Coordinates of C-alpha atoms and ligand atoms in Angstrom, one line a residue:
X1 CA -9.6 -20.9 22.0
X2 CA -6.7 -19.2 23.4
X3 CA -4.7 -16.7 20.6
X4 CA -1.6 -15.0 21.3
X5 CA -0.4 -12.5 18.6
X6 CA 3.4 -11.9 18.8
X7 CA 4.5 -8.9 17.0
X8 CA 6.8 -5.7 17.5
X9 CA 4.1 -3.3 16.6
X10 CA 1.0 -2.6 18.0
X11 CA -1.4 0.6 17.7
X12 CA -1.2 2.5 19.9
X13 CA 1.7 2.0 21.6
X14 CA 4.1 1.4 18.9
X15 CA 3.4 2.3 15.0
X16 CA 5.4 2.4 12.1
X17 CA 3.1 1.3 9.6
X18 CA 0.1 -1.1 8.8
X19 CA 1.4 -3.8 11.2
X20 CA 0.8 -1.8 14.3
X21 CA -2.7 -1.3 12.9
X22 CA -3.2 -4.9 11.9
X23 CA -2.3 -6.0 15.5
X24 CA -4.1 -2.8 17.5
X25 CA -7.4 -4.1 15.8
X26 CA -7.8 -7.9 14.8
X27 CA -7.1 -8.8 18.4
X28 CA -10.3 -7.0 19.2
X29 CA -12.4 -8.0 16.5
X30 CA -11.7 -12.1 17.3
X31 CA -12.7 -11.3 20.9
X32 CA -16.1 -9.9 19.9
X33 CA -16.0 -13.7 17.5
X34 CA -15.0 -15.3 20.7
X35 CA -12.1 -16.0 20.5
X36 CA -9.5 -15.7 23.6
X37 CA -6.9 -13.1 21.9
X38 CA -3.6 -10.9 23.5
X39 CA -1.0 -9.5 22.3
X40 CA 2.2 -9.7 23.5
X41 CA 5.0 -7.2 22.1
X42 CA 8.2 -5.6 23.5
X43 CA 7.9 -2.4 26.3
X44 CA 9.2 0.8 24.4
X45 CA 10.2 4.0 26.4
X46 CA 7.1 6.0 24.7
X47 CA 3.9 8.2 25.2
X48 CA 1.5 5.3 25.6
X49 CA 3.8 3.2 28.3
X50 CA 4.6 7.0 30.0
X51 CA 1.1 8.1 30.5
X52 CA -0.9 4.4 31.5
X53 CA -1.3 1.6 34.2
X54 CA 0.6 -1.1 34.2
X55 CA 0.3 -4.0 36.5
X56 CA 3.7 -5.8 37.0
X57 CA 3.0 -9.3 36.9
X58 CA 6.1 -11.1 36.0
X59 CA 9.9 -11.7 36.2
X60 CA 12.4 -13.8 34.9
X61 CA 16.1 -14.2 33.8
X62 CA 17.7 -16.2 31.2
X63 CA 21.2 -16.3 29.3
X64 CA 21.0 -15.0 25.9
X65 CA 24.4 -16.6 24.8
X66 CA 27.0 -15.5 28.3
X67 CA 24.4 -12.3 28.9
X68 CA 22.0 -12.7 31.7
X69 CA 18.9 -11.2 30.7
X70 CA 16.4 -10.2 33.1
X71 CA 12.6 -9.9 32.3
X72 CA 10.0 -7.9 33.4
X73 CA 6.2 -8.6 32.0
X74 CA 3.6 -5.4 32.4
X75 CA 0.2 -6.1 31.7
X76 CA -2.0 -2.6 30.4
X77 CA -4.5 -2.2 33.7
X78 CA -7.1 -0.4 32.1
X79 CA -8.6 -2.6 28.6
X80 CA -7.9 -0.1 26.5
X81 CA -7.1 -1.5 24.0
X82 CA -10.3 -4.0 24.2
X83 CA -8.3 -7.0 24.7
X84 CA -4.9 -7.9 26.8
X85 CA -1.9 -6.6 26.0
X86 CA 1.1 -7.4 27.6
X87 CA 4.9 -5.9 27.5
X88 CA 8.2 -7.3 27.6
X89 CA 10.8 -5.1 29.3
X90 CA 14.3 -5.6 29.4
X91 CA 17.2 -3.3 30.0
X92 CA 18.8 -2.4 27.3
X93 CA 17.5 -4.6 25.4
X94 CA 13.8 -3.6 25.0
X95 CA 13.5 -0.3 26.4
X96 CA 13.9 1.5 23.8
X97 CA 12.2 4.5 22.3
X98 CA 11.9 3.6 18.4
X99 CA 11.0 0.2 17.4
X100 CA 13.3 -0.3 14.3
X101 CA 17.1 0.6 12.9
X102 CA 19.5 -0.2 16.0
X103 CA 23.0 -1.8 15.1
X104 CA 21.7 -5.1 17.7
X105 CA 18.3 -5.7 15.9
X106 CA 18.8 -9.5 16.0
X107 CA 20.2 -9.4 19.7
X108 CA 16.9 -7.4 20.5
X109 CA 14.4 -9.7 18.4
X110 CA 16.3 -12.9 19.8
X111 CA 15.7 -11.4 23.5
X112 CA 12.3 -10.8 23.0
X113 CA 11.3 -14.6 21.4
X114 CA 13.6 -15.7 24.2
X115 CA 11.7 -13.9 26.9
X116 CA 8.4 -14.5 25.2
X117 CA 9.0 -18.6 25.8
X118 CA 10.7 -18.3 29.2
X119 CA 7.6 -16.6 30.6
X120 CA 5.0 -18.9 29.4
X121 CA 7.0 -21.7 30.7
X122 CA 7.4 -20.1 34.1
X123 CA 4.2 -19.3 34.4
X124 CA 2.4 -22.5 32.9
X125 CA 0.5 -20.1 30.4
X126 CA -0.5 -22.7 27.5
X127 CA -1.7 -21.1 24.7
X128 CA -4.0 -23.4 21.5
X129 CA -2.3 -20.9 19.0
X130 CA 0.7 -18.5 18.7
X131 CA -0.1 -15.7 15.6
X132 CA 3.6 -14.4 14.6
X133 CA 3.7 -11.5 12.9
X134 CA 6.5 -11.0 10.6
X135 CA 10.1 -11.9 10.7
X136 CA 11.0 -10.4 14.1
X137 CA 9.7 -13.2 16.0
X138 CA 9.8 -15.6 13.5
X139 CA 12.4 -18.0 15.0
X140 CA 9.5 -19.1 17.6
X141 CA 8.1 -21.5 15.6
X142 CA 11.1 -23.4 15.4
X143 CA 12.1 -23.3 18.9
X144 CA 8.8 -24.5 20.1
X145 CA 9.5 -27.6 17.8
X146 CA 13.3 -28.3 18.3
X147 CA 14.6 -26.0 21.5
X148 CA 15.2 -28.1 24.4
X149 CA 14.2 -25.7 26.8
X150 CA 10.6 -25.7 25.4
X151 CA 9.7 -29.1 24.5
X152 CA 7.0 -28.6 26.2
X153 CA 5.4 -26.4 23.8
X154 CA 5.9 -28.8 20.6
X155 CA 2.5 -29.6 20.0
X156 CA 1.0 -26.0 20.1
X157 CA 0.5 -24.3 16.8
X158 CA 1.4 -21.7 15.1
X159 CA 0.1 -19.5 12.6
X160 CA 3.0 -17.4 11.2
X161 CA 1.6 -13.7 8.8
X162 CA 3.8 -12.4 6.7
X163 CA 3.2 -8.3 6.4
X164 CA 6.3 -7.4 4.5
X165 CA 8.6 -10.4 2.9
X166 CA 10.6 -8.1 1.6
X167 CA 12.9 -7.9 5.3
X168 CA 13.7 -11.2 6.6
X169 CA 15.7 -10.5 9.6
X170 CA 19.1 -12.0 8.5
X171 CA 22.2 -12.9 11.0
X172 CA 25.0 -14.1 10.4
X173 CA 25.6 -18.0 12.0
X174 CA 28.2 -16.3 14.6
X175 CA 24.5 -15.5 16.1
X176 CA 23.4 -18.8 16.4
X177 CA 25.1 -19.3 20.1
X178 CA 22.6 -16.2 21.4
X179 CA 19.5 -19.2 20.7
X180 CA 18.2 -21.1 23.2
X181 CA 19.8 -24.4 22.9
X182 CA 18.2 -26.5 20.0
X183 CA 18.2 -29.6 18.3
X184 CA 21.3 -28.6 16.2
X185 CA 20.7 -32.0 13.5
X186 CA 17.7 -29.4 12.7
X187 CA 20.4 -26.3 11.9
X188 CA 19.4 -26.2 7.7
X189 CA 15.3 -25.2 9.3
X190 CA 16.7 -21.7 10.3
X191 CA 19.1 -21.8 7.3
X192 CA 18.6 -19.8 3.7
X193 CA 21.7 -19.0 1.1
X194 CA 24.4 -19.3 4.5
X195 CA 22.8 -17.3 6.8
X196 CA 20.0 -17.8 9.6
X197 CA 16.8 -16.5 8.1
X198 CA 14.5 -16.2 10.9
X199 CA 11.3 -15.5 7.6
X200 CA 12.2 -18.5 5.8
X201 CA 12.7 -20.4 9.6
X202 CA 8.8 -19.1 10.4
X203 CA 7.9 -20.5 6.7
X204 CA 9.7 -23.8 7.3
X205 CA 8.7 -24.6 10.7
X206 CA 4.9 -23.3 11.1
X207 CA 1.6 -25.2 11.0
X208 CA 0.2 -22.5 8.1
X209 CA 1.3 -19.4 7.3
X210 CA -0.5 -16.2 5.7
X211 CA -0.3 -12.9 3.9
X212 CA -2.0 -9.8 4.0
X213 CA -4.2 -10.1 1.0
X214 CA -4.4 -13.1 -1.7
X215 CA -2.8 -11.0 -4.2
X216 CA 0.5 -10.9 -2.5
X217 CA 0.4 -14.8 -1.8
X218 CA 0.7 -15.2 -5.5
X219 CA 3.2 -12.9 -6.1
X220 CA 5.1 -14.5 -3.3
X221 CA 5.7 -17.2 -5.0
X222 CA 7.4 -15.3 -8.1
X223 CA 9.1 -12.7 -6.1
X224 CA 9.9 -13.0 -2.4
X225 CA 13.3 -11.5 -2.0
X226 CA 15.1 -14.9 -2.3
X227 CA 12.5 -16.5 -0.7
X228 CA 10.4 -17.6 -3.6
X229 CA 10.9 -20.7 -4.5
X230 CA 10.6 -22.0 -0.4
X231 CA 7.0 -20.1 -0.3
X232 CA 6.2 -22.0 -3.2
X233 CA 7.2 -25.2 -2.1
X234 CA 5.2 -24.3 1.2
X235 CA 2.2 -23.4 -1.0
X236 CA -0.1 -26.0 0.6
X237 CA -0.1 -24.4 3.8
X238 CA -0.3 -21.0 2.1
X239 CA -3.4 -18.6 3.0
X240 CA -4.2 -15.1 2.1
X241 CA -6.6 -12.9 4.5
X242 CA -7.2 -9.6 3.5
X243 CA -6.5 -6.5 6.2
X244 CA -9.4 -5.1 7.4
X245 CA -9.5 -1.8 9.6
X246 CA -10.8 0.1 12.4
X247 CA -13.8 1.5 12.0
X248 CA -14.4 2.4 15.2
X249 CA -11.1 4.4 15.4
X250 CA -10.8 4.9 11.1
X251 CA -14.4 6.5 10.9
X252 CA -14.9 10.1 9.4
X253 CA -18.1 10.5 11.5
X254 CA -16.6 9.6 14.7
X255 CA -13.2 10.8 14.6
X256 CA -11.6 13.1 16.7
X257 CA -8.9 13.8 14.6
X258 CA -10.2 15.7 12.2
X259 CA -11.8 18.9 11.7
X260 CA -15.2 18.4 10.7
X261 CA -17.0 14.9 11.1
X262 CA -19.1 13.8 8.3
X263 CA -21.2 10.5 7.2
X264 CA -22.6 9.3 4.0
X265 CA -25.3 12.5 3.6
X266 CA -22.7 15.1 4.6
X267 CA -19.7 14.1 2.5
X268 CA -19.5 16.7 0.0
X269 CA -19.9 19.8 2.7
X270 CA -17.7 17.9 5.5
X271 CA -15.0 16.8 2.9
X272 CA -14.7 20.6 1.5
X273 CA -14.9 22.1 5.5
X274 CA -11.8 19.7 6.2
X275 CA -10.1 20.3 2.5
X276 CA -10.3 24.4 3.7
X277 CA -8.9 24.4 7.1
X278 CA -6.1 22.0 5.9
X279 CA -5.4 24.4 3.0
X280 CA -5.5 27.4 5.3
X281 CA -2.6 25.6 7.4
X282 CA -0.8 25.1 4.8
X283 CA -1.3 27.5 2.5
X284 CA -2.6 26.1 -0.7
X285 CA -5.8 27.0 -2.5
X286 CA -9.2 25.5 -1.4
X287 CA -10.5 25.7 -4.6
X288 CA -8.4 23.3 -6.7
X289 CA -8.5 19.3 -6.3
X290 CA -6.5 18.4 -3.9
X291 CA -3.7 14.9 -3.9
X292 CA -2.2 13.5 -1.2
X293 CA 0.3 11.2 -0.4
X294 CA 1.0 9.2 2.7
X295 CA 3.6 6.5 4.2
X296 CA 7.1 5.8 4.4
X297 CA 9.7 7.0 2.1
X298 CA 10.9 4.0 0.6
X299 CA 11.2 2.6 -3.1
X300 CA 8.9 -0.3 -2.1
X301 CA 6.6 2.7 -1.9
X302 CA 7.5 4.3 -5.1
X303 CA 8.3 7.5 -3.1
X304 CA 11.3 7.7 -5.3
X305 CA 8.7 8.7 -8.0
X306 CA 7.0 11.3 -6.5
X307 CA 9.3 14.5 -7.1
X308 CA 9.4 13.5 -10.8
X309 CA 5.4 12.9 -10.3
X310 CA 4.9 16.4 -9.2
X311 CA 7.1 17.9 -11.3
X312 CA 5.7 16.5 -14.5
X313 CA 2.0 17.5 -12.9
X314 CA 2.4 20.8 -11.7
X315 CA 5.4 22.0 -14.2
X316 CA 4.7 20.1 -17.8
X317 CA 0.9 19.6 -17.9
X318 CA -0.1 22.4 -15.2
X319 CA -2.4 20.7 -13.7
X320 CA -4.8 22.7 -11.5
X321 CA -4.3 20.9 -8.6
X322 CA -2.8 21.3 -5.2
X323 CA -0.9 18.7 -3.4
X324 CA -0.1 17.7 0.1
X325 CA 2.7 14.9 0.8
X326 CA 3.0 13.4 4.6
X327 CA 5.9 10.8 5.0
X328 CA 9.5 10.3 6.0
X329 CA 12.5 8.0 5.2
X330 CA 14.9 8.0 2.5
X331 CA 16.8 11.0 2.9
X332 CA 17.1 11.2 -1.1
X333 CA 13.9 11.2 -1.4
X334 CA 13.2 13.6 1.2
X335 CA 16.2 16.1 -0.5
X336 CA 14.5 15.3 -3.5
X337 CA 11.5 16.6 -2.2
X338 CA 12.9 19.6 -0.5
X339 CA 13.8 20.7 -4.0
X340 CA 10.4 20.2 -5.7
X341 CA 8.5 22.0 -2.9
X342 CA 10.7 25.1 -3.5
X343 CA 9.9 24.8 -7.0
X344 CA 5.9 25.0 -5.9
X345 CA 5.6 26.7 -3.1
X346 CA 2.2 27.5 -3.9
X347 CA 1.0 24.2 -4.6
X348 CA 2.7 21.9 -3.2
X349 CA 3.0 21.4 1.0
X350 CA 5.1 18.6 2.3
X351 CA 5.2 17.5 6.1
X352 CA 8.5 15.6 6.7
X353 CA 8.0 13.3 9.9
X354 CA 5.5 10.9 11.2
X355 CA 2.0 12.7 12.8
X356 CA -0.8 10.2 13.3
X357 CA -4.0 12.7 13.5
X358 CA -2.4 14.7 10.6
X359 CA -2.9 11.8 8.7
X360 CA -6.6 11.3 9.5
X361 CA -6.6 15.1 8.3
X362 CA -5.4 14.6 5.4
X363 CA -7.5 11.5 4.8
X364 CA -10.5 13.5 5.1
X365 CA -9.1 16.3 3.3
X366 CA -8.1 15.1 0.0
X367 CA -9.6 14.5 -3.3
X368 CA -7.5 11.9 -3.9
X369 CA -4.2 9.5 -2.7
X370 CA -2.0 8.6 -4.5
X371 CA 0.1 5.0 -4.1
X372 CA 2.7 4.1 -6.9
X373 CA 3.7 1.1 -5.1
X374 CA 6.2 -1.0 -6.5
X375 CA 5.6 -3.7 -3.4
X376 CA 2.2 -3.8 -1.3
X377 CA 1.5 -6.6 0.9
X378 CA -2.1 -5.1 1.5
X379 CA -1.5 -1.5 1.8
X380 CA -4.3 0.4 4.3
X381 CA -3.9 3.6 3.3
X382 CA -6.5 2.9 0.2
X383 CA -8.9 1.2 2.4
X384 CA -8.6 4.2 5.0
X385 CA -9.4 6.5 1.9
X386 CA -12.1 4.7 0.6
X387 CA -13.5 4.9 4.1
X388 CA -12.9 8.6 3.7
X389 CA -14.0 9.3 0.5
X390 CA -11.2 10.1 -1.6
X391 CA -10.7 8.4 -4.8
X392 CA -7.3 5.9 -4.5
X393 CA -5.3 6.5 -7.2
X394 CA -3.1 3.0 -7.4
X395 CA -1.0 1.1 -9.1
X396 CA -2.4 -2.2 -9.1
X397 CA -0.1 -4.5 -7.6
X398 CA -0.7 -7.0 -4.6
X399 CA -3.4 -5.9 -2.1
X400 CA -3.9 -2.5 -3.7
X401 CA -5.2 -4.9 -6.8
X402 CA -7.3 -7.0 -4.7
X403 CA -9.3 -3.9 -2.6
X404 CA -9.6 -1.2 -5.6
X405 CA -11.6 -1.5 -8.5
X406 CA -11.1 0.9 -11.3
X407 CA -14.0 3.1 -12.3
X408 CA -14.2 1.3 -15.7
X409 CA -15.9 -1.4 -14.3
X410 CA -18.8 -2.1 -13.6
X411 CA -19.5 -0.6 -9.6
X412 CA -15.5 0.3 -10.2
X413 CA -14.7 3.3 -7.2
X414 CA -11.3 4.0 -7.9
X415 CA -7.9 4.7 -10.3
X416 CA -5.9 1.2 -11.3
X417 CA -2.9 2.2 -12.7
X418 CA -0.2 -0.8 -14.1
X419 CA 3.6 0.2 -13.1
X420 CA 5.3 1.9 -10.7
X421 CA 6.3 4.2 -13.3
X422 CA 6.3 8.2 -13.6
X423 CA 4.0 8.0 -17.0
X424 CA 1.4 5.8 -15.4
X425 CA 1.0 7.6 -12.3
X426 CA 0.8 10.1 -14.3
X427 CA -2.0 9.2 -16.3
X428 CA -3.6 7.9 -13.6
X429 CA -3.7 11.2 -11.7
X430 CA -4.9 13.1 -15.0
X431 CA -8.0 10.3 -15.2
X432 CA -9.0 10.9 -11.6
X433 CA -8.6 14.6 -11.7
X434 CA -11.4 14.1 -14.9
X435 CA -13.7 12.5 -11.9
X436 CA -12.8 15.1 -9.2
X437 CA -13.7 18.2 -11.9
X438 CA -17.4 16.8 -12.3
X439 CA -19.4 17.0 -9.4
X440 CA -21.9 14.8 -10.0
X441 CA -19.4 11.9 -11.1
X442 CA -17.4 12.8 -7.8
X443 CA -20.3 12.7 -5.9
X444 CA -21.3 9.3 -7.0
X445 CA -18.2 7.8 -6.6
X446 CA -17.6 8.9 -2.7
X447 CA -21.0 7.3 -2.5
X448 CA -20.0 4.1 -3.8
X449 CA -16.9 4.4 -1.9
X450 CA -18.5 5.1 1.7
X451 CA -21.2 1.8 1.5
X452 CA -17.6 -0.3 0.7
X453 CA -17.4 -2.3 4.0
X454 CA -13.6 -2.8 4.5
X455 CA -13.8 -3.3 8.6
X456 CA -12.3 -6.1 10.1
X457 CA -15.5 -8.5 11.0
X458 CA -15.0 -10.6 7.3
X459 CA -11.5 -11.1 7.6
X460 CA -11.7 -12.2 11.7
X461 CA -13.9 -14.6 10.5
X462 CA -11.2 -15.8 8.3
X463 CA -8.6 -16.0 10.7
X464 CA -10.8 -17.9 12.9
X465 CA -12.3 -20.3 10.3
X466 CA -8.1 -21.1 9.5
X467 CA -7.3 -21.2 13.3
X468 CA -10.1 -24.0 13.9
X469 CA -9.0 -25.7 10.8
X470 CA -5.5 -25.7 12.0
X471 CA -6.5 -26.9 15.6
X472 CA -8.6 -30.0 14.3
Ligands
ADP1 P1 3.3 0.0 5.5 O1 4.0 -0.8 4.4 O2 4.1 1.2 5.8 O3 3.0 -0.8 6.7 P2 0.5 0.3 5.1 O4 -0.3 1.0 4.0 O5 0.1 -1.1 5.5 O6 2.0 0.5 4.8 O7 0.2 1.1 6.5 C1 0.6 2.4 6.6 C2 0.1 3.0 7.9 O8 1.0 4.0 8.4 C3 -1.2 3.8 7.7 O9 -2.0 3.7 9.0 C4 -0.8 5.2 7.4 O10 -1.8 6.1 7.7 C5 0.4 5.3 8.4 N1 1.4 6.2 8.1 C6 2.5 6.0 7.2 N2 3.3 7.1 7.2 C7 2.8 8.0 8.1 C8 3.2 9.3 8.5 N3 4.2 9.9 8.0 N4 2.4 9.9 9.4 C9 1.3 9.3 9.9 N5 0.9 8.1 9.5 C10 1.6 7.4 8.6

């Protein structure tokens, strides 16, 4: 069975958040289930495409409305990533050195769909099943169906994830001219509320499409950004797959990352020996429990939260804790931090900016994580600190509900808090930091925690099992 993921993100050569890490492992695990997986994504002018092989082994050109765009496809030499990967290059158009937030998004999304089709066409590559991730390359459904260009591709299905419904990847019609000419009777597929919607296009047009965890699917269907009521008219070919991860790569006894590996037997000593040297950086105390929060600085997040959050820890209750915060984003929020961390020097450390092994510090570092989501499609972060150790302090809303259990239940491993409010997160932090003060308790729970099995092999399975069932 021959897969191809298309997504903008991919571990390692592009991250921003859980997608790259979705598509930098899956791929992988369905080659060990047998299945023929790539990945193709866009070249970025970055450390990975700077210091490896690439063999050139295509080019094209096509019109992307009166622009000729030229093509270059660069397939990674070496398997490093343990399956193919191939890049899409085109100047000015995908050459750039961050994935997200230029003023031509849709020009550069609409060029790498384009280029994606023109290539397998050229080269007679025919896969069973396209995987789109998320709404940058979500127009390819419909312009395997109703492009003229690619007819030949109408019977080949597609599989279409949603990561994140919350961006949708909006133009304005005045785009509609950069598409490869299409069936234009079929204009209302790519339409939603006046615009083209290239999410709602990927919902219309695709054989099945799924979500990050099954928790998300139903809220989908209440809240989806305007988007609602089509994903629950779609509901039938609805599916939800829970992330796995890495464990080869997210392991605390393998990783070279952190300070001091640890399994299962050693968690207590290797846990404090990575809690001190990140302290000693940092300059907080070793002593006291130690919080940590990770990710993008965005209200979906609840980062908004998390100067008030610390403020009504450290400053009203005075808790005797410590706390480490890793993230960027919002500037408010960041300001808002700024101002909160000169409040607490002493106890509080914040790291603005994105730092990949950092993270896998912190991971194994901290007591506990904190995630006052107010939108999680899945959310890895808790699975990578269950994998860890550390207890995840959550509030309990799509895939953070499905993955943690709170401690009040029976075999429960972590903190399940209800809103994305200050008071709850709250609470919830004072309920862990009860767990984190008794060693034995603690103990116990990083036990229960470390035998969870979270890794990608159950969820591959899934994919497949929907894959087959789609190519029947
Ligand atoms: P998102 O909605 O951002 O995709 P996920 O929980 O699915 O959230 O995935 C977040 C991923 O990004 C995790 O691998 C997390 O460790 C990583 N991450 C987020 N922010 C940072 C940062 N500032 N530095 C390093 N890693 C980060």
């Amino acid at each position: 069975m021959k897969v191809i993921h298309l997504s903008v993100e991919c571990f390692p050569v592009a991250k921003v958040g859980g997608l790259a890490d979705v598509l930098g492992a899956l791929p992988k695990y369905q080659r060990k289930l047998g299945v023929d997986a790539s990945v193709v994504m866009p070249w970025y002018n970055r450390k990975f495409t700077q210091e490896n092989k690439f063999d050139h082994i295509a080019y094209g050109a096509f019109y992307q409305g009166s622009e000729l765009l030229h093509y270059e496809i660069l397939k990674e030499a070496n398997d490093l990533l343990g399956f193919p990967l191939y890049l899409i290059r085109i100047p000015g158009k995908l050459d750039r050195e961050e994935v997200y937030c230029y003023p031509d998004e849709s020009e550069q999304w609409l060029s790498f769909q384009h280029a994606f089709l023109h290539w397998l066409k050229a080269d007679g590559i025919q896969p069973d099943l396209i995987n789109c991730h998320d709404h940058h390359v979500g127009l390819v459904p419909f312009l395997l169906k109703y492009s003229y260009e690619f007819q030949q591709f109408s019977h080949v299905k597609t599989l279409f994830t949603v990561h994140n419904g919350q961006y949708q990847g909006w133009m304005n019609w005045s785009k509609g001219i950069l598409l490869p000419s299409f069936d234009s009777w079929q204009w209302g597929l790519l339409d939603w509320d006046g615009v083209i919607n290239p999410m709602a296009a990927a919902v219309k047009c695709c054989d099945a499409f799924s979500t990050v965890s099954e928790g998300y699917l139903k809220e989908l269907f209440i809240e989806a950004n305007g988007l609602q009521s089509l994903f629950s008219s779609e509901s039938q070919k609805g599916y939800g797959i829970v992330n796995g991860i890495d464990t080869d790569y997210w392991n605390p006894q393998l990783d070279t990352l952190i300070d001091s590996n640890y399994n299962l037997n050693t968690v207590e000593k290797g846990k404090s020996q990575n809690k001190k040297s990140l302290c000693e950086q940092y300059k907080l105390d070793p002593s006291l429990p130690l919080m940590s929060f990770i990710g993008r600085f965005a209200i979906e997040k609840g980062a908004d939260l998390l100067a008030e959050i610390i403020d009504q820890l450290l400053g009203n209750i005075k808790s005797k804790m410590s706390i480490f915060i890793l993230g960027s984003g919002d500037q408010d929020i960041q300001d808002a931090l700024q101002q909160i961390l000169e409040k607490y020097p002493k106890q509080l450390a914040v790291y603005f900016g994105y730092n990949e092994s950092l993270a896998h510090q912190v991971y194994a570092a901290t007591d506990l994580l904190l995630m006052p989501s107010r939108v999680e499609p899945c959310g890895l972060n808790q699975l990578y600190a269950l994998q860890y150790g550390t207890i995840p302090v959550v509030r309990g809303i799509g895939g953070l509900k499905d993955t943690v259990i709170d401690v009040q239940e029976t075999g429960g491993y972590g903190i399940v808090f209800p809103e994305a409010h200050v008071e709850d997160a709250v609470q919830g932090v004072i309920r862990t930091l009860e767990i984190v003060n008794q060693v034995d308790l603690l103990s116990e729970i990083r036990q229960r925690e470390m035998h969870l099995d979270f890794s990608w092999n159950k969820s591959a399975q899934k994919y497949l099992d929907l894959y087959t069932k789609l190519l029947k």
